[in-house]
Short mmCIF file of C-alpha atoms in Angstrom, two decimals:
data_model
loop_
_atom_site.label_atom_id
_atom_site.label_comp_id
_atom_site.label_asym_id
_atom_site.label_seq_id
_atom_site.Cartn_x
_atom_site.Cartn_y
_atom_site.Cartn_z
CA MET U 1 -57.02 83.82 31.62
CA MET U 2 -54.56 85.22 29.13
CA THR U 3 -55.31 88.38 27.10
CA HIS U 4 -54.67 88.68 23.35
CA GLU U 5 -51.97 91.28 23.99
CA GLN U 6 -50.24 88.94 26.42
CA TYR U 7 -50.31 86.14 23.82
CA LEU U 8 -48.84 88.28 21.07
CA SER U 9 -46.07 89.49 23.41
CA THR U 10 -45.05 85.95 24.35
CA LYS U 11 -41.93 85.20 22.43
CA ARG U 12 -41.26 81.63 23.60
CA PHE U 13 -43.56 78.74 24.50
CA PRO U 14 -41.31 76.53 26.71
CA ALA U 15 -44.02 74.03 27.60
CA LEU U 16 -44.18 72.99 23.97
CA ASP U 17 -40.73 71.53 24.29
CA GLY U 18 -42.14 69.18 26.88
CA LEU U 19 -44.99 68.28 24.57
CA ARG U 20 -42.51 67.51 21.87
CA ALA U 21 -40.57 65.33 24.33
CA ILE U 22 -43.77 63.30 25.02
CA ALA U 23 -44.31 62.88 21.26
CA ALA U 24 -40.79 61.49 20.78
CA LEU U 25 -41.02 59.15 23.80
CA LEU U 26 -44.44 57.87 22.60
CA VAL U 27 -42.96 56.92 19.19
CA VAL U 28 -39.94 55.19 20.77
CA VAL U 29 -42.09 53.21 23.15
CA PHE U 30 -44.42 52.26 20.29
CA HIS U 31 -41.56 50.85 18.26
CA TYR U 32 -39.53 49.21 21.06
CA GLY U 33 -41.70 48.95 24.19
CA GLY U 34 -43.31 45.62 23.21
CA PRO U 35 -46.79 44.26 23.77
CA SER U 36 -47.14 45.76 27.28
CA TRP U 37 -47.28 49.19 25.75
CA ALA U 38 -49.72 48.37 22.98
CA MET U 39 -52.62 50.16 24.74
CA ALA U 40 -50.59 53.39 24.78
CA ASN U 41 -50.91 53.60 20.98
CA GLY U 42 -47.61 55.47 20.81
CA TRP U 43 -47.82 55.84 17.07
CA ILE U 44 -50.15 58.77 17.65
CA GLY U 45 -47.09 60.74 18.91
CA VAL U 46 -46.51 61.65 15.26
CA HIS U 47 -49.82 63.59 15.36
CA LEU U 48 -48.40 65.66 18.20
CA PHE U 49 -45.34 66.51 16.10
CA PHE U 50 -47.53 67.46 13.14
CA VAL U 51 -49.89 69.76 15.07
CA LEU U 52 -46.96 71.43 16.79
CA SER U 53 -45.17 71.91 13.48
CA GLY U 54 -48.18 73.61 11.78
CA PHE U 55 -48.82 75.84 14.78
CA LEU U 56 -45.22 77.06 15.23
CA ILE U 57 -44.50 77.56 11.55
CA THR U 58 -47.68 79.59 11.02
CA THR U 59 -47.22 81.59 14.18
CA LEU U 60 -43.73 82.60 13.09
CA ALA U 61 -45.06 83.63 9.63
CA LEU U 62 -47.95 85.63 11.06
CA ARG U 63 -45.65 87.55 13.39
CA GLU U 64 -43.19 88.24 10.63
CA GLU U 65 -46.07 89.58 8.56
CA ASP U 66 -47.10 91.87 11.38
CA ARG U 67 -43.54 93.25 11.71
CA ASN U 68 -42.68 93.66 8.03
CA GLY U 69 -46.00 93.81 6.27
CA ARG U 70 -45.29 90.48 4.49
CA ILE U 71 -43.23 87.39 4.95
CA SER U 72 -40.12 86.60 2.91
CA LEU U 73 -40.58 83.13 1.42
CA ALA U 74 -36.88 83.02 0.62
CA ASN U 75 -35.98 83.62 4.28
CA PHE U 76 -38.58 81.09 5.35
CA TYR U 77 -37.06 78.42 3.19
CA ILE U 78 -33.52 79.29 4.27
CA ARG U 79 -34.50 78.98 7.94
CA ARG U 80 -36.27 75.62 7.28
CA ALA U 81 -33.31 74.27 5.26
CA PHE U 82 -30.78 75.08 7.99
CA ARG U 83 -33.13 73.75 10.65
CA ILE U 84 -33.97 70.39 8.99
CA LEU U 85 -31.44 69.32 6.41
CA PRO U 86 -28.12 69.24 8.38
CA VAL U 87 -29.38 66.81 11.07
CA TYR U 88 -31.39 64.89 8.56
CA PHE U 89 -28.40 64.20 6.26
CA ALA U 90 -26.09 63.62 9.23
CA VAL U 91 -28.38 60.85 10.54
CA LEU U 92 -28.88 59.45 7.05
CA GLY U 93 -25.07 59.40 6.64
CA ILE U 94 -24.70 57.56 9.91
CA ILE U 95 -27.26 54.95 8.79
CA VAL U 96 -25.53 54.49 5.44
CA VAL U 97 -22.12 53.94 7.06
CA PHE U 98 -23.62 51.67 9.68
CA THR U 99 -25.42 49.40 7.25
CA TYR U 100 -22.47 49.37 4.80
CA LEU U 101 -20.00 48.34 7.53
CA ARG U 102 -22.37 45.53 8.45
CA GLY U 103 -22.60 44.41 4.87
CA GLN U 104 -26.33 45.20 4.72
CA TYR U 105 -26.47 48.32 2.57
CA THR U 106 -28.16 46.54 -0.32
CA SER U 107 -29.87 43.58 1.40
CA SER U 108 -31.53 45.92 3.96
CA GLY U 109 -33.27 47.81 1.12
CA LEU U 110 -31.46 51.05 1.95
CA SER U 111 -29.74 51.35 -1.43
CA GLY U 112 -33.03 51.02 -3.27
CA ALA U 113 -34.70 53.57 -1.03
CA MET U 114 -32.00 56.19 -1.30
CA PRO U 115 -33.66 58.08 -4.23
CA TYR U 116 -36.74 58.59 -1.97
CA PHE U 117 -34.60 59.67 1.07
CA LEU U 118 -32.65 62.16 -1.08
CA THR U 119 -35.75 63.73 -2.61
CA PHE U 120 -37.90 63.81 0.48
CA THR U 121 -40.44 61.39 -0.91
CA ASN U 122 -39.69 59.23 2.10
CA GLU U 123 -43.29 58.18 2.53
CA PHE U 124 -42.98 56.05 -0.59
CA ALA U 125 -39.84 54.17 0.62
CA HIS U 126 -41.38 51.02 1.93
CA ASN U 127 -39.69 48.28 3.97
CA ALA U 128 -36.32 50.06 4.33
CA PRO U 129 -34.25 51.29 7.27
CA PHE U 130 -34.94 54.87 8.28
CA GLY U 131 -38.65 54.20 7.72
CA GLN U 132 -39.71 56.65 10.39
CA SER U 133 -38.47 59.47 8.15
CA TRP U 134 -41.71 59.22 6.16
CA THR U 135 -42.90 62.16 8.30
CA LEU U 136 -40.08 64.29 6.77
CA GLY U 137 -41.45 63.67 3.30
CA VAL U 138 -44.90 64.86 4.43
CA GLU U 139 -43.59 67.95 6.25
CA GLN U 140 -41.31 69.01 3.40
CA LYS U 141 -44.28 69.11 1.04
CA PHE U 142 -46.23 71.04 3.61
CA TYR U 143 -43.39 73.61 3.94
CA LEU U 144 -43.34 74.08 0.16
CA VAL U 145 -47.09 74.54 -0.30
CA TRP U 146 -48.59 76.11 2.84
CA PRO U 147 -46.55 79.29 3.13
CA PHE U 148 -47.02 80.06 -0.54
CA MET U 149 -50.78 79.52 -0.31
CA ALA U 150 -51.33 81.38 2.97
CA PHE U 151 -48.75 84.16 2.67
CA GLY U 152 -47.08 84.27 -0.70
CA ILE U 153 -49.96 84.98 -3.11
CA ALA U 154 -51.65 87.92 -1.31
CA ALA U 155 -52.25 89.32 2.15
CA LEU U 156 -55.31 87.44 3.27
CA SER U 157 -57.82 88.58 5.89
CA PHE U 158 -58.56 86.48 9.04
CA PRO U 159 -61.72 84.89 7.55
CA LYS U 160 -60.08 84.04 4.25
CA ARG U 161 -56.90 82.56 5.90
CA LEU U 162 -58.88 80.56 8.39
CA GLY U 163 -61.23 79.40 5.61
CA LEU U 164 -58.31 78.30 3.57
CA ALA U 165 -56.98 76.18 6.43
CA ILE U 166 -60.40 74.62 7.22
CA GLY U 167 -60.97 73.92 3.50
CA LEU U 168 -57.61 72.16 3.23
CA ILE U 169 -58.32 70.12 6.32
CA ALA U 170 -61.63 68.97 4.82
CA LEU U 171 -59.94 68.22 1.47
CA MET U 172 -57.18 66.11 3.07
CA ILE U 173 -59.70 64.15 5.13
CA ALA U 174 -61.82 63.54 1.99
CA LEU U 175 -58.76 62.29 0.13
CA ILE U 176 -57.79 59.67 2.73
CA PRO U 177 -59.49 56.75 0.93
CA VAL U 178 -57.74 57.50 -2.40
CA MET U 179 -54.51 59.27 -1.64
CA PRO U 180 -51.84 57.69 0.62
CA TYR U 181 -50.77 59.85 3.59
CA ALA U 182 -53.44 62.45 2.87
CA GLY U 183 -54.54 61.99 6.50
CA ALA U 184 -51.12 63.02 7.68
CA TYR U 185 -51.58 66.54 6.42
CA SER U 186 -54.79 67.34 8.28
CA PRO U 187 -53.12 67.44 11.74
CA ILE U 188 -50.49 69.84 10.41
CA ILE U 189 -53.08 72.14 9.01
CA ILE U 190 -55.13 71.93 12.19
CA GLY U 191 -52.05 73.41 13.88
CA CYS U 192 -52.02 76.10 11.22
CA ALA U 193 -55.69 76.86 11.90
CA LEU U 194 -54.94 77.16 15.62
CA ALA U 195 -52.14 79.64 14.94
CA ILE U 196 -54.45 81.72 12.76
CA GLY U 197 -57.22 81.65 15.32
CA LEU U 198 -54.97 82.75 18.17
CA HIS U 199 -53.26 85.41 16.18
CA TYR U 200 -56.36 87.44 15.38
CA ARG U 201 -58.39 89.07 18.06
CA LYS U 202 -61.76 87.60 16.99
CA GLY U 203 -60.31 84.04 16.92
CA PHE U 204 -58.53 84.55 20.23
CA ALA U 205 -61.76 85.66 21.88
CA ILE U 206 -63.29 82.30 21.03
CA LEU U 207 -60.23 80.25 22.09
CA ARG U 208 -59.49 82.31 25.21
CA VAL U 209 -61.42 80.00 27.46
CA PHE U 210 -58.82 77.32 26.89
CA THR U 211 -56.05 79.55 28.39
CA HIS U 212 -57.70 79.06 31.88
CA PRO U 213 -55.24 77.13 34.15
CA LEU U 214 -57.79 74.30 34.65
CA ALA U 215 -58.24 73.77 30.87
CA SER U 216 -54.91 71.89 30.59
CA PHE U 217 -55.99 69.32 33.13
CA VAL U 218 -59.24 68.62 31.36
CA LEU U 219 -57.70 68.54 27.90
CA LEU U 220 -54.73 66.32 28.96
CA ALA U 221 -57.13 63.82 30.59
CA ALA U 222 -59.32 63.74 27.45
CA LEU U 223 -56.26 63.13 25.29
CA VAL U 224 -55.07 60.22 27.50
CA VAL U 225 -58.53 58.65 27.36
CA LEU U 226 -58.79 59.07 23.64
CA GLN U 227 -55.26 57.82 22.96
CA THR U 228 -55.77 54.64 24.96
CA HIS U 229 -59.02 53.94 23.18
CA VAL U 230 -58.26 55.23 19.65
CA THR U 231 -57.95 51.68 18.24
CA ASP U 232 -61.40 50.87 19.53
CA ILE U 233 -62.76 54.07 18.03
CA GLU U 234 -61.19 53.28 14.59
CA ALA U 235 -62.71 49.74 14.74
CA PHE U 236 -66.12 51.17 15.61
CA PHE U 237 -66.21 53.71 12.78
CA GLN U 238 -64.20 51.71 10.32
CA ASP U 239 -63.05 54.96 8.69
CA GLY U 240 -59.30 54.47 8.66
CA GLY U 241 -58.87 56.72 11.76
CA THR U 242 -60.52 59.81 10.39
CA VAL U 243 -62.74 60.44 13.43
CA GLY U 244 -60.31 59.40 16.07
CA GLY U 245 -57.23 60.97 14.45
CA THR U 246 -58.96 64.32 13.71
CA THR U 247 -60.45 64.54 17.19
CA TYR U 248 -57.04 63.78 18.65
CA ALA U 249 -55.40 66.50 16.55
CA VAL U 250 -58.06 69.06 17.58
CA LEU U 251 -57.62 68.23 21.30
CA VAL U 252 -53.82 68.54 20.88
CA ALA U 253 -54.38 72.00 19.30
CA LEU U 254 -56.51 72.99 22.28
CA LEU U 255 -53.96 71.62 24.69
CA ILE U 256 -51.30 73.81 23.04
CA THR U 257 -53.55 76.80 23.68
CA SER U 258 -53.75 75.87 27.37
CA LEU U 259 -49.97 75.38 27.68
CA ILE U 260 -49.08 78.90 26.44
CA PRO U 261 -49.94 80.68 29.76
CA ARG U 262 -48.35 79.70 33.01
CA GLY U 263 -50.04 76.85 34.91
CA PRO U 264 -49.23 73.55 36.71
CA ILE U 265 -49.17 71.45 33.54
CA ALA U 266 -47.27 74.07 31.57
CA TRP U 267 -44.72 74.19 34.45
CA LEU U 268 -44.37 70.43 34.33
CA PHE U 269 -43.81 70.40 30.63
CA SER U 270 -41.26 73.24 31.00
CA THR U 271 -39.07 71.50 33.58
CA PRO U 272 -35.36 71.00 32.53
CA PRO U 273 -35.62 67.25 31.81
CA MET U 274 -38.63 67.70 29.56
CA ARG U 275 -37.08 70.63 27.77
CA PHE U 276 -33.85 68.73 27.41
CA ILE U 277 -35.57 65.84 25.64
CA GLY U 278 -37.89 68.18 23.67
CA GLU U 279 -35.06 70.18 22.30
CA ARG U 280 -33.39 67.04 21.07
CA SER U 281 -36.56 65.27 20.00
CA TYR U 282 -35.96 65.77 16.28
CA SER U 283 -32.72 63.84 16.38
CA VAL U 284 -34.13 61.28 18.86
CA TYR U 285 -36.90 60.59 16.39
CA LEU U 286 -34.57 60.13 13.49
CA LEU U 287 -31.96 58.17 15.43
CA GLN U 288 -34.19 55.64 17.19
CA GLY U 289 -33.38 52.82 14.67
CA VAL U 290 -29.60 53.37 15.06
CA ALA U 291 -29.91 53.46 18.81
CA ALA U 292 -31.93 50.23 18.83
CA THR U 293 -29.27 48.46 16.74
CA VAL U 294 -26.52 49.72 19.13
CA VAL U 295 -28.47 48.51 22.14
CA ALA U 296 -29.18 45.06 20.59
CA LEU U 297 -25.53 44.62 19.58
CA SER U 298 -24.24 45.70 22.97
CA ILE U 299 -26.77 43.84 25.15
CA PRO U 300 -28.29 40.97 23.14
CA GLN U 301 -30.93 40.45 25.83
CA LEU U 302 -32.44 43.81 24.86
CA GLY U 303 -32.90 42.67 21.27
CA THR U 304 -36.44 41.74 22.30
CA HIS U 305 -38.88 44.65 22.44
CA ARG U 306 -39.94 45.41 26.01
CA THR U 307 -40.05 48.33 28.43
CA LEU U 308 -36.33 48.07 29.34
CA THR U 309 -35.44 48.04 25.65
CA ALA U 310 -37.40 51.22 25.05
CA ILE U 311 -35.67 52.92 27.98
CA ALA U 312 -32.23 51.82 26.72
CA VAL U 313 -33.01 52.95 23.12
CA THR U 314 -34.16 56.35 24.49
CA VAL U 315 -31.00 56.83 26.54
CA VAL U 316 -28.68 55.91 23.65
CA ALA U 317 -30.63 58.06 21.20
CA LEU U 318 -30.46 60.99 23.64
CA VAL U 319 -26.69 60.69 24.03
CA ILE U 320 -26.10 60.71 20.26
CA SER U 321 -28.81 63.37 19.79
CA ASP U 322 -27.12 65.70 22.34
CA VAL U 323 -23.90 65.57 20.27
CA LEU U 324 -25.84 66.35 17.08
CA TYR U 325 -27.82 69.12 18.85
CA ARG U 326 -24.68 70.87 20.13
CA TRP U 327 -22.44 70.33 17.08
CA VAL U 328 -24.82 70.23 14.11
CA GLU U 329 -28.36 71.35 14.85
CA MET U 330 -27.84 74.57 16.85
CA PRO U 331 -24.72 75.80 14.93
CA MET U 332 -26.52 75.31 11.62
CA ILE U 333 -29.69 77.04 12.83
CA ASP U 334 -27.51 79.95 13.84
CA VAL U 335 -25.90 79.98 10.37
CA GLY U 336 -29.38 80.11 8.85
CA ARG U 337 -30.28 83.15 10.98
CA LYS U 338 -27.06 84.89 10.00
CA VAL U 339 -27.82 84.29 6.33
CA VAL U 340 -31.30 85.76 6.85
CA ALA U 341 -29.81 88.72 8.69
CA TRP U 342 -27.22 89.21 5.98
CA ARG U 343 -29.94 89.19 3.28
CA GLY U 344 -31.84 91.81 5.35
CA THR U 345 -28.75 93.98 5.57
CA ARG U 346 -28.25 93.84 1.75
CA SER U 347 -31.87 94.69 1.27
CA ASP U 348 -31.62 97.68 3.49
CA ALA U 349 -28.47 98.87 1.72
CA ARG U 350 -30.30 98.83 -1.59
CA ARG U 351 -33.22 100.77 -0.23
CA ARG U 352 -31.20 103.41 1.70
CA PRO U 353 -28.11 105.33 0.75
CA SER U 354 -26.72 105.22 4.27
CA PRO U 355 -25.34 101.97 5.72
CA PRO U 356 -27.54 100.00 8.13
CA ASP U 357 -27.00 100.32 11.89
CA PRO U 358 -24.63 97.46 12.76
CA THR U 359 -26.32 97.00 16.10
CA VAL U 360 -29.64 96.02 14.51
CA ARG U 361 -30.27 92.38 13.66
CA ASP U 362 -33.21 90.86 11.87
CA VAL U 363 -33.77 87.88 14.12
CA GLU U 364 -36.86 85.70 14.14
CA PRO U 365 -38.88 85.51 17.35
CA ALA U 366 -37.53 83.15 19.95
CA LEU U 367 -40.36 80.69 19.47
CA ALA U 368 -39.46 77.03 19.65
CA SER U 369 -39.23 76.05 15.98
CA GLY U 370 -40.99 73.11 14.46
#
């Protein structure tokens, strides 16, 4: 099993790229795989994205706090902006041009939904193209609130920080009946709670059992069983998915723990094909509607949702996503890092009379970003 020191020294979690790939493929299959994939309940792939996002963002913040004594909220928001906004607006631009050229910009509902898409209140843009972007509206609000609460007000101890996360999870679950999309926030904060637990020695001691190589087999099997029966669970409890969804998010969090050390499942999730899809999963998720339209126009027989349609949509989305990944996503992430490094250099210059060492760069850990 992994030690706490080994965990803290791990700078990249490659298996999580594979987990992100599975999340993206589940969503595509759910939308375009047809009735034969109904039992897979691919919509739950969004929960995977959410838990991963909360875990990675909080882990980065905790490690920055350890290095510098505090986190820079300004640098956090700069990194997030350069990570999320360029690809988001590139895809939105593609969709606008696409629908306009087809004479559907107004009739499709896209024009009426643009105020929501431009202000990241996407979850309130109903019955419009680019509907899957509702998750971006949720995550942007999370990015605004969570870092400020957990790191911006004061340096919190482990019990207080973990208590804050657990309290927010309970609050979001309690608000499900009265507040739309409240339930979407609890998986993200479960990921945050996992990051907090693993970062501090006391929490890691409790979770360490899940770093055993066999744990990933058990947890993955439990997730598959739960995912294929989650609809039945929701029907049984009649709670809007609170029990099934929360249990699933907790199991995903534990699976993340089991994928950090080396093991057979971690190796499988770290293979080049899985990492290739995972690294481009953000664009694949956003582009799936465009890809589906391209497929249907090119091969009318694939206009009907079925397994072959889902495969074709995935391939087309990956091709376009690879272009965006190489020419938009990675270059803009690098720009964001340079801006952060430049701000650090200016800050050093104000504090010290001598110029900073040009060989030193303030670069965030090489964790896969959410």
